Short mmCIF file of C-alpha atoms and ligand atoms in Angstrom, two decimals:
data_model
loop_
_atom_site.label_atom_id
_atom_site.label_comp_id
_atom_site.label_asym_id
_atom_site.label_seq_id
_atom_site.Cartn_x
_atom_site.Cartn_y
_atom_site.Cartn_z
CA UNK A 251 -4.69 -25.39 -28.80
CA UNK A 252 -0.97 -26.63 -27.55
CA UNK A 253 -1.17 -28.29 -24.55
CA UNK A 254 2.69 -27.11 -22.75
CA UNK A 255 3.66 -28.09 -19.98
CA UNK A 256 7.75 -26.30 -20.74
CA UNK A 257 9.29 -24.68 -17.73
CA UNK A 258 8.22 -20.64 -18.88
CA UNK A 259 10.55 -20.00 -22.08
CA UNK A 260 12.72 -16.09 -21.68
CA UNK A 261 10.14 -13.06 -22.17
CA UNK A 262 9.98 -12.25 -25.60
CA UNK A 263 10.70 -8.09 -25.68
CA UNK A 264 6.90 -7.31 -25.49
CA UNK A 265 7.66 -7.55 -21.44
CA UNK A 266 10.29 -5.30 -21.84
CA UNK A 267 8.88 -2.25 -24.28
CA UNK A 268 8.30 -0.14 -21.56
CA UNK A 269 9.15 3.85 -21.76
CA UNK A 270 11.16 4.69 -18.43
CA UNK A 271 11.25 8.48 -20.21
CA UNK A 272 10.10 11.18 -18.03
CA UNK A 273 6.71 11.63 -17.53
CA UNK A 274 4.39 14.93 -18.14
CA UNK A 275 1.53 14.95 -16.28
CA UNK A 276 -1.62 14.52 -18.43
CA UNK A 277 -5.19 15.97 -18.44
CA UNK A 278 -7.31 14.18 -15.88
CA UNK A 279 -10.01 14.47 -19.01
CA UNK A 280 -7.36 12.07 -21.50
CA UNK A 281 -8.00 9.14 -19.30
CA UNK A 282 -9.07 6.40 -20.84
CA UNK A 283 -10.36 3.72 -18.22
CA UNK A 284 -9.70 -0.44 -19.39
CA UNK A 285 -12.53 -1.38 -21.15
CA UNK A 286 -12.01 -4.54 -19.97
CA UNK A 287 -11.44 -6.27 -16.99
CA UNK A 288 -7.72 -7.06 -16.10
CA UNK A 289 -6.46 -10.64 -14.65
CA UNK A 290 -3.74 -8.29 -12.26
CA UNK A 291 -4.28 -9.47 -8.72
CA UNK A 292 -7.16 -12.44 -9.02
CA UNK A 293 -5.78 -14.92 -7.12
CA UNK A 294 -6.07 -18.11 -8.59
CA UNK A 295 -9.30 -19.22 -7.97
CA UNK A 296 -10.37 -16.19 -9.62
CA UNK A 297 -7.96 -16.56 -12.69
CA UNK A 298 -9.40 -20.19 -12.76
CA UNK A 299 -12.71 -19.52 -12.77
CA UNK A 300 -11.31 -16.74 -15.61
CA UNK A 301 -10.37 -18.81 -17.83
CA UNK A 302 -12.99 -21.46 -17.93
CA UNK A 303 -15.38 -18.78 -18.65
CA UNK A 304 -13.86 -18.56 -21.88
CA UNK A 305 -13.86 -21.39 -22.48
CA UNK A 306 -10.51 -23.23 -21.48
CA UNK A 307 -11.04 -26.88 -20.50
CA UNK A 308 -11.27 -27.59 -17.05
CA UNK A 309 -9.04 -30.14 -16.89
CA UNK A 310 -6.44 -27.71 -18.47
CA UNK A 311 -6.77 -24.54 -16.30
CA UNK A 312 -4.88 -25.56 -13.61
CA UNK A 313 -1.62 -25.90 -16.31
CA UNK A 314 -2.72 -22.56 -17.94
CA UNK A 315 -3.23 -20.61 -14.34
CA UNK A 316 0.40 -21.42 -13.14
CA UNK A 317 1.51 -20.41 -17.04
CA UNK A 318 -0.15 -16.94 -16.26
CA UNK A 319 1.06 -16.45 -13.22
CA UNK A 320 4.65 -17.26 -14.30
CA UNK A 321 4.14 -14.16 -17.01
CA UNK A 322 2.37 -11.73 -14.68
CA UNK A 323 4.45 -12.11 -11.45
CA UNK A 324 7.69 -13.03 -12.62
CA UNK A 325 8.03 -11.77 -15.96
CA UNK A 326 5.90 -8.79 -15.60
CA UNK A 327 4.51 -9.12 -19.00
CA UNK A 328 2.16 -6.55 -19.59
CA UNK A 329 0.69 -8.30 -23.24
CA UNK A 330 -0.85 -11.66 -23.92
CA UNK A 331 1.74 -11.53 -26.88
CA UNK A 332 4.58 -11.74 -24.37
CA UNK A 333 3.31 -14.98 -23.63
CA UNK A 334 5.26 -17.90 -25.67
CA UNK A 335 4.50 -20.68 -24.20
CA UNK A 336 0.31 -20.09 -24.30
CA UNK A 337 -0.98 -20.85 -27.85
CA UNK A 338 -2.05 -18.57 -30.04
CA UNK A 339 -5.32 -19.14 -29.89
CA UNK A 340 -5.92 -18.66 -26.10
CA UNK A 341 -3.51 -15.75 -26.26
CA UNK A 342 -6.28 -13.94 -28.89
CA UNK A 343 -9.17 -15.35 -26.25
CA UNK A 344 -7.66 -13.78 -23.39
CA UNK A 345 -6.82 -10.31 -25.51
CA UNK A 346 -10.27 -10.16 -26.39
CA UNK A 347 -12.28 -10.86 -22.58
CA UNK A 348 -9.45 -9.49 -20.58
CA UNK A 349 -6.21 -7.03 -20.36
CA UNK A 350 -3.28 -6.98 -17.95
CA UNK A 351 -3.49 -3.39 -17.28
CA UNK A 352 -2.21 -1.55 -13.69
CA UNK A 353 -2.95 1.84 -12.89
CA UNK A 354 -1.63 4.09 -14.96
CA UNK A 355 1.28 6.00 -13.90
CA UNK A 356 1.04 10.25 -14.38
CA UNK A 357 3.55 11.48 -12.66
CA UNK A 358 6.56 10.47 -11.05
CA UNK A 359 8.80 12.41 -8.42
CA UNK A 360 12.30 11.49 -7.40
CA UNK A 361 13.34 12.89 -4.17
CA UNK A 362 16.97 14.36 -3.48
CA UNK A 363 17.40 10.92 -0.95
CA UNK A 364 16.23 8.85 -3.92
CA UNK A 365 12.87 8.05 -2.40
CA UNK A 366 10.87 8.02 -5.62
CA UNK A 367 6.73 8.50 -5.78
CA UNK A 368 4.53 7.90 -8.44
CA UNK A 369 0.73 9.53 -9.00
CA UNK A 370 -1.52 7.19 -10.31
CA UNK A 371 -4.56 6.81 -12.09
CA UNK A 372 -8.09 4.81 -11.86
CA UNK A 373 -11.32 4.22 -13.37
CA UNK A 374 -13.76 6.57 -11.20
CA UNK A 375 -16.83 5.01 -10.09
CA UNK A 376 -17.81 3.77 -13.80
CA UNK A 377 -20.89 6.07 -13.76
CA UNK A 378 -21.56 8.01 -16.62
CA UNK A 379 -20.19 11.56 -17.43
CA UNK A 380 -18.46 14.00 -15.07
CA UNK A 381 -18.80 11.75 -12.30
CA UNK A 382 -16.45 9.00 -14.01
CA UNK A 383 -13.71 11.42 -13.59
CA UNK A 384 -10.55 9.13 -12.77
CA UNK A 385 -9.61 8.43 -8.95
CA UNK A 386 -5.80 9.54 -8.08
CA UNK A 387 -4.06 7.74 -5.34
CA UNK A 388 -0.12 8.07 -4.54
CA UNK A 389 2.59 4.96 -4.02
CA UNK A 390 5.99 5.69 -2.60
CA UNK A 391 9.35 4.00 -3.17
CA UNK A 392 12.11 3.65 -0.51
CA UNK A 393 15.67 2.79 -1.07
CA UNK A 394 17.49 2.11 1.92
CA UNK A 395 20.94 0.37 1.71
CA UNK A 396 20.04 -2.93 2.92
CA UNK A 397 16.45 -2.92 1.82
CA UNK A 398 13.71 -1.54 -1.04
CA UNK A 399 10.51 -0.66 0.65
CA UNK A 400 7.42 -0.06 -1.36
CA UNK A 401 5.14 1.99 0.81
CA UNK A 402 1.06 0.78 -0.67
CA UNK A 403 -2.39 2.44 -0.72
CA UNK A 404 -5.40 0.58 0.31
CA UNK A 405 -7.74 3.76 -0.94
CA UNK A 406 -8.29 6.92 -2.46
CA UNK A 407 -8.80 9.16 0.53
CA UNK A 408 -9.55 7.99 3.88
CA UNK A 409 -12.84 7.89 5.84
CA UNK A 410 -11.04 8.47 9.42
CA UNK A 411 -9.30 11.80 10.04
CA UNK A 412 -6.57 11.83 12.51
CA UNK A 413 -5.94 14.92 13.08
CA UNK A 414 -2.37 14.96 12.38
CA UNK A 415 -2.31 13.21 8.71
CA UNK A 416 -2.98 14.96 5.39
CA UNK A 417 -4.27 12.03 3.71
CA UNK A 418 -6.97 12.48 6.59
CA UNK A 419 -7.71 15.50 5.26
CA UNK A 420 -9.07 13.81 2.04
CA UNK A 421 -12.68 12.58 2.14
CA UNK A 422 -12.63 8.70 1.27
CA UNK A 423 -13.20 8.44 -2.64
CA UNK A 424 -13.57 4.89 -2.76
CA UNK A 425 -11.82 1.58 -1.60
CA UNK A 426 -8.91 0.05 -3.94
CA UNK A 427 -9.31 -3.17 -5.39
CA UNK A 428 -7.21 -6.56 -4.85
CA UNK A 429 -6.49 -5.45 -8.61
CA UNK A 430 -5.33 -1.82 -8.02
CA UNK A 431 -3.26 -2.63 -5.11
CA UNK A 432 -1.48 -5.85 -6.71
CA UNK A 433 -0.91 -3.11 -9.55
CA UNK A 434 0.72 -0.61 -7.51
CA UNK A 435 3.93 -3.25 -6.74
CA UNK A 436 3.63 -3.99 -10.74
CA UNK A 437 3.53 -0.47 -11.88
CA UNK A 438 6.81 0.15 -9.33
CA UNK A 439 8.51 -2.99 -10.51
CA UNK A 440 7.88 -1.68 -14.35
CA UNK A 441 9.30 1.72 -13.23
CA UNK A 442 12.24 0.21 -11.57
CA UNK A 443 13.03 -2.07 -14.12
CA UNK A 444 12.39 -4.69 -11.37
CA UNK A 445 11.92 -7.80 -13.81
CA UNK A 446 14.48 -10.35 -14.86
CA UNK A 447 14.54 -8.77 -18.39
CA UNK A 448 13.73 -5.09 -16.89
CA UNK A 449 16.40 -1.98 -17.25
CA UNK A 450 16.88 0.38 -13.98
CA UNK A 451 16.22 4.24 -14.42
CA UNK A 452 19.25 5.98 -15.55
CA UNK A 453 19.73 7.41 -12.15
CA UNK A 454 21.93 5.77 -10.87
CA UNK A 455 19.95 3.69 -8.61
CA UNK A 456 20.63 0.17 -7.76
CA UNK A 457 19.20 -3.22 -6.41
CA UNK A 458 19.33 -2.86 -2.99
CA UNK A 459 18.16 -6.70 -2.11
CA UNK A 460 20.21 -9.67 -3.81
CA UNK A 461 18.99 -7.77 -7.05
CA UNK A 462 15.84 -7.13 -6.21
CA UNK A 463 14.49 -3.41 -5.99
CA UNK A 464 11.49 -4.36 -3.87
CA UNK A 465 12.52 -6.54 -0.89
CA UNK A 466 9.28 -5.36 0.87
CA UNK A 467 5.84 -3.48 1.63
CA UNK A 468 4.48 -1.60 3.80
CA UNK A 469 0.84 -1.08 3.64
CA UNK A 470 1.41 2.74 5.04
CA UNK A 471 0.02 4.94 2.09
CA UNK A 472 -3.51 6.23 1.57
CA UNK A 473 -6.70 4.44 3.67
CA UNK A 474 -7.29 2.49 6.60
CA UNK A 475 -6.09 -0.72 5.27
CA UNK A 476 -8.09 -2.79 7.90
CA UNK A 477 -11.66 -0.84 6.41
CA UNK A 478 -10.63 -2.56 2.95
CA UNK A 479 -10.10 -5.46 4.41
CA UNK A 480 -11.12 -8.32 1.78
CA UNK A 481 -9.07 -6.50 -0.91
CA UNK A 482 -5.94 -5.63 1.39
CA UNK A 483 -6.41 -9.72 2.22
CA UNK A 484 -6.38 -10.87 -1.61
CA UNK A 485 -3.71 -8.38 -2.77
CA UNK A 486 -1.16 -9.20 -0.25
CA UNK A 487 -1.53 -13.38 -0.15
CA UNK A 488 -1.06 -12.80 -4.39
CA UNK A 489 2.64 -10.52 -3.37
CA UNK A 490 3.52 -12.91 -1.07
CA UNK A 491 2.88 -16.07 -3.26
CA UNK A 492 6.37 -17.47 -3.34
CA UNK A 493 5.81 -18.32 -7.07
CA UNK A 494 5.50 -15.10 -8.19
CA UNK A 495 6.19 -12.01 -7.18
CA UNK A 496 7.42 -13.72 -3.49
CA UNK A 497 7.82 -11.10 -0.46
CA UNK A 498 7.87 -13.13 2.12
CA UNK A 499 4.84 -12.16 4.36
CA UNK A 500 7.80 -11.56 7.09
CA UNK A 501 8.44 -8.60 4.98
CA UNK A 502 4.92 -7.21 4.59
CA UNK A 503 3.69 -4.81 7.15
CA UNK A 504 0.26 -4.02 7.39
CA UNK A 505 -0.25 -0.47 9.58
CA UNK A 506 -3.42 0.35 11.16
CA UNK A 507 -5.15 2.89 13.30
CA UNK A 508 -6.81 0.55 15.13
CA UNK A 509 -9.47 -1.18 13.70
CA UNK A 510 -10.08 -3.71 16.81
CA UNK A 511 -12.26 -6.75 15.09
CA UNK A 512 -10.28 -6.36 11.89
CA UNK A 513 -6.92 -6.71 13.81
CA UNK A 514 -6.85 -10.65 14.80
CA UNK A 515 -8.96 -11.50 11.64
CA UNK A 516 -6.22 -9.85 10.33
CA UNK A 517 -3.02 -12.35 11.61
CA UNK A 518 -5.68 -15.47 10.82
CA UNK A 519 -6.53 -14.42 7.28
CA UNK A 520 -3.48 -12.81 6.07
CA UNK A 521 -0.16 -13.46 8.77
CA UNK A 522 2.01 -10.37 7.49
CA UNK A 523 3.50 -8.14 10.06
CA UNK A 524 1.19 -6.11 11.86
CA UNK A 525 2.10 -2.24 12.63
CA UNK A 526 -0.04 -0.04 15.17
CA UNK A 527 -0.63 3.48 15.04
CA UNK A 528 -1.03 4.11 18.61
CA UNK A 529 0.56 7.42 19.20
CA UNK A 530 -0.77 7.85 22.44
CA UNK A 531 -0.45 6.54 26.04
CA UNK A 532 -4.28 8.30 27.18
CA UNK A 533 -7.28 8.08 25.85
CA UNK A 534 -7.93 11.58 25.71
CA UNK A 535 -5.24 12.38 23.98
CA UNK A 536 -5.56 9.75 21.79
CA UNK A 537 -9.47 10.30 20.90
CA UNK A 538 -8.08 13.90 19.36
CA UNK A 539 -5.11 12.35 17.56
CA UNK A 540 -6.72 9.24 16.02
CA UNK A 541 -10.35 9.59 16.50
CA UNK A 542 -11.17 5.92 15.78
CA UNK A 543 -9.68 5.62 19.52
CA UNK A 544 -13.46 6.54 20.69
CA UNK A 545 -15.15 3.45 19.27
CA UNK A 546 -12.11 0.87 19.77
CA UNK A 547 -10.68 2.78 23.29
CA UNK A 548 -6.56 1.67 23.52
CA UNK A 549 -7.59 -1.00 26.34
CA UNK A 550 -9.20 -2.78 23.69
CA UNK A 551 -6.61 -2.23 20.77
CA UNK A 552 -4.49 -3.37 23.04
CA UNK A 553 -5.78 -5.98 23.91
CA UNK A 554 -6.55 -7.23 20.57
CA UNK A 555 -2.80 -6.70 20.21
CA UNK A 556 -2.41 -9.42 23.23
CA UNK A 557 -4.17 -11.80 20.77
CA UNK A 558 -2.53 -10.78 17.52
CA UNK A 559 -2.01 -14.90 16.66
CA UNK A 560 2.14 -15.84 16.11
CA UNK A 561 3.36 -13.62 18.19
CA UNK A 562 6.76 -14.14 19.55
CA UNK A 563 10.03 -12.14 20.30
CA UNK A 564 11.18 -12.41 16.52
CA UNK A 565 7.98 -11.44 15.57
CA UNK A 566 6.67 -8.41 17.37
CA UNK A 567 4.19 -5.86 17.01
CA UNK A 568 5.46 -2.55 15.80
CA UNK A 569 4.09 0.25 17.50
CA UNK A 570 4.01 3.88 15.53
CA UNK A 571 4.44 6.81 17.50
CA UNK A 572 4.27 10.34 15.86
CA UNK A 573 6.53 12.92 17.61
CA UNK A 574 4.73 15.89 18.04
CA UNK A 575 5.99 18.37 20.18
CA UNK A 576 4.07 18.98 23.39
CA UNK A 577 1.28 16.64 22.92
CA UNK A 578 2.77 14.03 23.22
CA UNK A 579 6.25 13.48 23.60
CA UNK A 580 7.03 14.06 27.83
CA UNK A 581 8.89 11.49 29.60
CA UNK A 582 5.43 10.69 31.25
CA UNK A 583 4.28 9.98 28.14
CA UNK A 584 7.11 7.36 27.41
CA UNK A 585 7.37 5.87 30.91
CA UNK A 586 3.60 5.10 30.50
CA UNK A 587 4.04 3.72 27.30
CA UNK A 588 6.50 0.89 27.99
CA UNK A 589 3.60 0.64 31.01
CA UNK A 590 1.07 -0.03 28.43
CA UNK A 591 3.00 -2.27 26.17
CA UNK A 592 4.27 -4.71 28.93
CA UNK A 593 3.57 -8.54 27.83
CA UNK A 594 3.09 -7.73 24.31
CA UNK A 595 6.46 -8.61 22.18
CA UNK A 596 6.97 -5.12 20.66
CA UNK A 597 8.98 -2.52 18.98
CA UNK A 598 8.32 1.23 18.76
CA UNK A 599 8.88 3.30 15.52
CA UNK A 600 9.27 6.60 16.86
CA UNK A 601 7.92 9.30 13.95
CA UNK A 602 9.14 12.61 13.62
CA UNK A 603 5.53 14.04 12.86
CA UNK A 604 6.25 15.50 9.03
CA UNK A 605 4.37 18.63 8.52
CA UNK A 606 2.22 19.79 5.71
CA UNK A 607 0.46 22.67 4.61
CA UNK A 608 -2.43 24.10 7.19
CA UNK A 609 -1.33 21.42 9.92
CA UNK A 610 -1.43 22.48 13.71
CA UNK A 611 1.23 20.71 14.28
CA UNK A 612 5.01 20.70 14.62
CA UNK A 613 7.38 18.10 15.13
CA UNK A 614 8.95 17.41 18.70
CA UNK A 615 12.42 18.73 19.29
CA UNK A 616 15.18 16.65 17.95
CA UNK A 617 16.86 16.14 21.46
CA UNK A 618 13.00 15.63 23.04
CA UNK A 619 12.93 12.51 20.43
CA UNK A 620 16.11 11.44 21.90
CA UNK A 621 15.34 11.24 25.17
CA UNK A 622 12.50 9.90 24.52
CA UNK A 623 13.56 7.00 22.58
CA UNK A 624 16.63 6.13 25.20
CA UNK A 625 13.65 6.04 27.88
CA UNK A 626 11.67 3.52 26.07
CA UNK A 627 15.07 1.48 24.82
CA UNK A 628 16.69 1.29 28.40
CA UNK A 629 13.03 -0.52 29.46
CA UNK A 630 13.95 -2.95 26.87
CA UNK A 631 12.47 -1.85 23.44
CA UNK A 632 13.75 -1.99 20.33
CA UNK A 633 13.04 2.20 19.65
CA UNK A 634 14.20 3.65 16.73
CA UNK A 635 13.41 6.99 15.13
CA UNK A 636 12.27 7.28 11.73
CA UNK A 637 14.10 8.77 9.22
CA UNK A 638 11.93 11.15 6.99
CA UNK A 639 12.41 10.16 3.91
CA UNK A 640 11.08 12.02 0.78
CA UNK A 641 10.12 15.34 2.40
CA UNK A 642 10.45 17.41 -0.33
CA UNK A 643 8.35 15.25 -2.69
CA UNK A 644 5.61 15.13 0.25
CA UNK A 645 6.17 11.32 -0.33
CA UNK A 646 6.76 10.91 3.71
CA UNK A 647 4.77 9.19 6.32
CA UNK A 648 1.36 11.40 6.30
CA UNK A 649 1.91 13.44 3.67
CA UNK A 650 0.42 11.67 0.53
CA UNK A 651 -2.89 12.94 -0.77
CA UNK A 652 -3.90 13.40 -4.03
CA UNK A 653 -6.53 15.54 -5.74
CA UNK A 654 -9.64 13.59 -5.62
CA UNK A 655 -11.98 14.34 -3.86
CA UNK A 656 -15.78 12.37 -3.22
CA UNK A 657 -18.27 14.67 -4.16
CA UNK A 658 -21.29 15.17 -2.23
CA UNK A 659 -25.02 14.48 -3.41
CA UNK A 660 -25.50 17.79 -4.23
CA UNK A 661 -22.25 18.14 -6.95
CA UNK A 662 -23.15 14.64 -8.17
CA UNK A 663 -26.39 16.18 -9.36
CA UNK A 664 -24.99 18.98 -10.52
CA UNK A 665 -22.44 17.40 -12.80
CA UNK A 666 -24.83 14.44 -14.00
CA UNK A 667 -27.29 17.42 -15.35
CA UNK A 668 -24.15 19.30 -16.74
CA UNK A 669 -23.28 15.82 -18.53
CA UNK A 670 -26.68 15.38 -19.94
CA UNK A 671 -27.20 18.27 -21.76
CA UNK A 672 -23.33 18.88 -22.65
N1 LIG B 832 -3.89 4.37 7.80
C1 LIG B 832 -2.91 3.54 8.34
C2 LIG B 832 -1.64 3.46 7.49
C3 LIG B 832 -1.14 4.71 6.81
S1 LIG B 832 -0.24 5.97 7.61
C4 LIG B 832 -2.55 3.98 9.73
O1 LIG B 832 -2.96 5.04 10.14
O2 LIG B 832 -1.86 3.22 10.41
C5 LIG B 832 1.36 5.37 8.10
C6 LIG B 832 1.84 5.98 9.41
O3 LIG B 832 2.15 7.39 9.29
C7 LIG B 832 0.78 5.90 10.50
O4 LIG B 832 1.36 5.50 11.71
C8 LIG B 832 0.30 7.32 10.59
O5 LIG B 832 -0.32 7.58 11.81
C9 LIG B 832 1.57 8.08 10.38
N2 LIG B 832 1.36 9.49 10.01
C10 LIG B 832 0.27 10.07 9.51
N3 LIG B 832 0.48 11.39 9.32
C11 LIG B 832 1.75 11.65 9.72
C12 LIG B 832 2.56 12.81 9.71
N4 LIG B 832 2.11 13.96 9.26
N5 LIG B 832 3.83 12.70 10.17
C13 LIG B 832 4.31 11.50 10.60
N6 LIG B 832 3.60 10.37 10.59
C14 LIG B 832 2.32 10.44 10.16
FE1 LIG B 833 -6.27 7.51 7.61
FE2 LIG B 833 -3.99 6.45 8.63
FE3 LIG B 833 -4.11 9.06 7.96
FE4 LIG B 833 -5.45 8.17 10.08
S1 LIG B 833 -3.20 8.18 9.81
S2 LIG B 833 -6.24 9.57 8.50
S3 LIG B 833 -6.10 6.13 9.37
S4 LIG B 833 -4.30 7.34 6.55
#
């Protein structure tokens, strides 16, 4: 085995061989899951504790970690091969116990603003037959000109159901790994081209960020983020590790309905930005919009807020706020939400409520947002309204879902007796 210590030699082009073609769709039935486990997202205890199991010296795996991490985060190699600077006997080691894979991409949708989302696809629940069907969840890119948001899933499905989201409409599948959501800002980078040896879709689309495509993340796709919490925790301290794939944790944004003891643990554990979907001033209100409101009422979200730790004027809470015409969008509404919010350094992100199909709902009148959003601004908050982005893709804010759904007892019987005497 050579022993290197060599700054991380250029990518050989097994980093870059990746098709940026158009993709078909393919049969959920063609999936084939990983048969083995992949190093994406361990942090690097794990990766450590990886690579001594097979058999790397202990005294080396400190070198061979940072080597790894060097090809995964920054080069985006997606093949032991890639790797020039590992020998080639560890290289053949790690290709036999382990792979680099990320979820696999199926589909891919470019919206006429250039917000692009991709459908991906996971092992089910590793049980045998129909019931290991693959699990579908949805990741959303937004260009903006002075920023590249990547818009993250924390599951497939969700197990609250706010009355005014889609994805809420989907029972909760099953919670994403540290692995699977590490993979969704890989699969984008690959997609993007977002590597130093990576080419850009032909579209037209460009860097928005000193060169980089993805300047930051916003845990705002599928799931309750703060009811996944250990895996939300891992994935996003592995992003933000400066030597690798480096968003700085100022740039993450972690949104959540409310989960009250997961919300401080939350600034200790992991210190990204923290996002609130409050949405409304009244608990009544609120218990029909966001249900979770009648186990963790808003005078104890907000106070947890209060104690969100580092708070300070440059680094405030943002608080969501669907606009959703006559529910809750008066001016009594606003006045009593700068009420609630006084003490706690906040902005509000004022959401034109995007419909979908079946919904209740419709969005607030444009000049109803307006006035709205001057109320809360003149009392001194930063208010502005969100620009839909992706509409016509369903990529926007409450619109993902995708087609898995949890099956109940019942089906899961069914199908295992289907798959044992197929
Ligand atoms: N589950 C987390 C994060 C995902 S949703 C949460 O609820 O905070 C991201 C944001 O979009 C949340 O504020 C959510 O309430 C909001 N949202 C959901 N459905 C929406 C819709 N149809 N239109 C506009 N915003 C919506
Ligand atoms: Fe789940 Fe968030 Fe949608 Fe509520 S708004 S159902 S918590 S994804």
């Amino acid at each position: 085995m050579t022993l290197s210590h060599d700054p991380t030699p250029a990518p050989s082009s097994a980093t870059a061989a990746i098709s940026l073609a158009p993709l078909e769709k393919t049969a959920l039935e063609t999936y084939v899951a990983p048969a083995k486990p992949s190093l994406v997202g361990m942090s690097r205890t794990a990766l450590r504790e990886a690579l001594v199991g097979i058999g790397v010296p202990a005294g080396q795996a400190k070198m061979r970690v940072q080597q790894l991490w060097q090809w995964i985060y920054v080069h985006g190699a997606r093949d032991f091969d890639a790797m020039t600077n590992v020998s080639k006997d560890l290289r053949t080691r790690l290709a036999t116990h382990f792979t680099l894979a990320r979820p696999e991409v199926v589909a891919e949708q470019v919206s006429t603003d250039g917000t692009r989302k991709w459908l991906l696809r996971l092992p089910g629940d590793g049980a045998a037959g129909a019931e290991s069907r693959p699990h579908e969840v949805e990741c959303v890119y937004i260009p903006e000109t002075d920023r590249g948001t990547l818009c993250v899933s924390s599951q497939v499905g969700c197990t609250l159901t706010c009355a005014f989201c889609h994805t809420g409409t989907q029972r909760l599948v099953r919670n994403l790994t540290a692995g699977e959501i590490v993979g969704q800002v890989l699969v984008a980078k690959d997609r993007l081209g977002d590597w130093p040896d990576g080419v850009p879709p032909a579209d037209g689309i460009v860097p928005t960020d000193g060169g980089r495509f993805i300047s930051n993340i916003v845990m705002m796709g599928m799931g309750e983020p703060l009811y996944n919490f250990e895996a939300v925790r891992d994935a996003l301290l592995v992003v933000a590790d400066g030597e690798g794939i480096g968003i700085s944790k100022r740039r993450i944004t972690l949104s959540t309905s409310g989960v009250v003891p997961n919300i401080v643990r939350a600034g200790d554990e992991i210190g990204v930005m923290l996002a609130v979907s409050l949405h409304a001033v009244r608990d009544d209100i609120r218990d029909e919009l966001v249900p979770l409101n009648r186990k963790y009422p808003i005078a104890q979200l907000m106070e947890a807020c209060r104690n969100y730790p580092g708070l300070n004027n440059a680094r405030r809470i943002t608080f969501e706020y669907v606009m959703l015409k006559g529910v809750n969008d008066s001016l009594a509404d606003a006045r009593a939400l700068v009420k609630l919010l006084k003490g706690i350094p906040a902005k509000i992100n004022l959401i034109p409520f995007n419909p979908w199909p079946g919904t209740k709902y419709e969005c607030s009148d444009w000049d109803q947002i307006e006035k709205f959003s001057e109320f809360v601004f003149d009392a001194g908050y930063s208010s502005p309204v969100r620009t839909p982005r992706g509409r016509d893709i369903f990529a926007a804010c409450g619109q993902l879902k995708s087609a898995t759904e949890k099956l109940s007892a019942r089906e899961r019987m069914a199908l295992r007796a289907m798959a044992m005497t197929e």
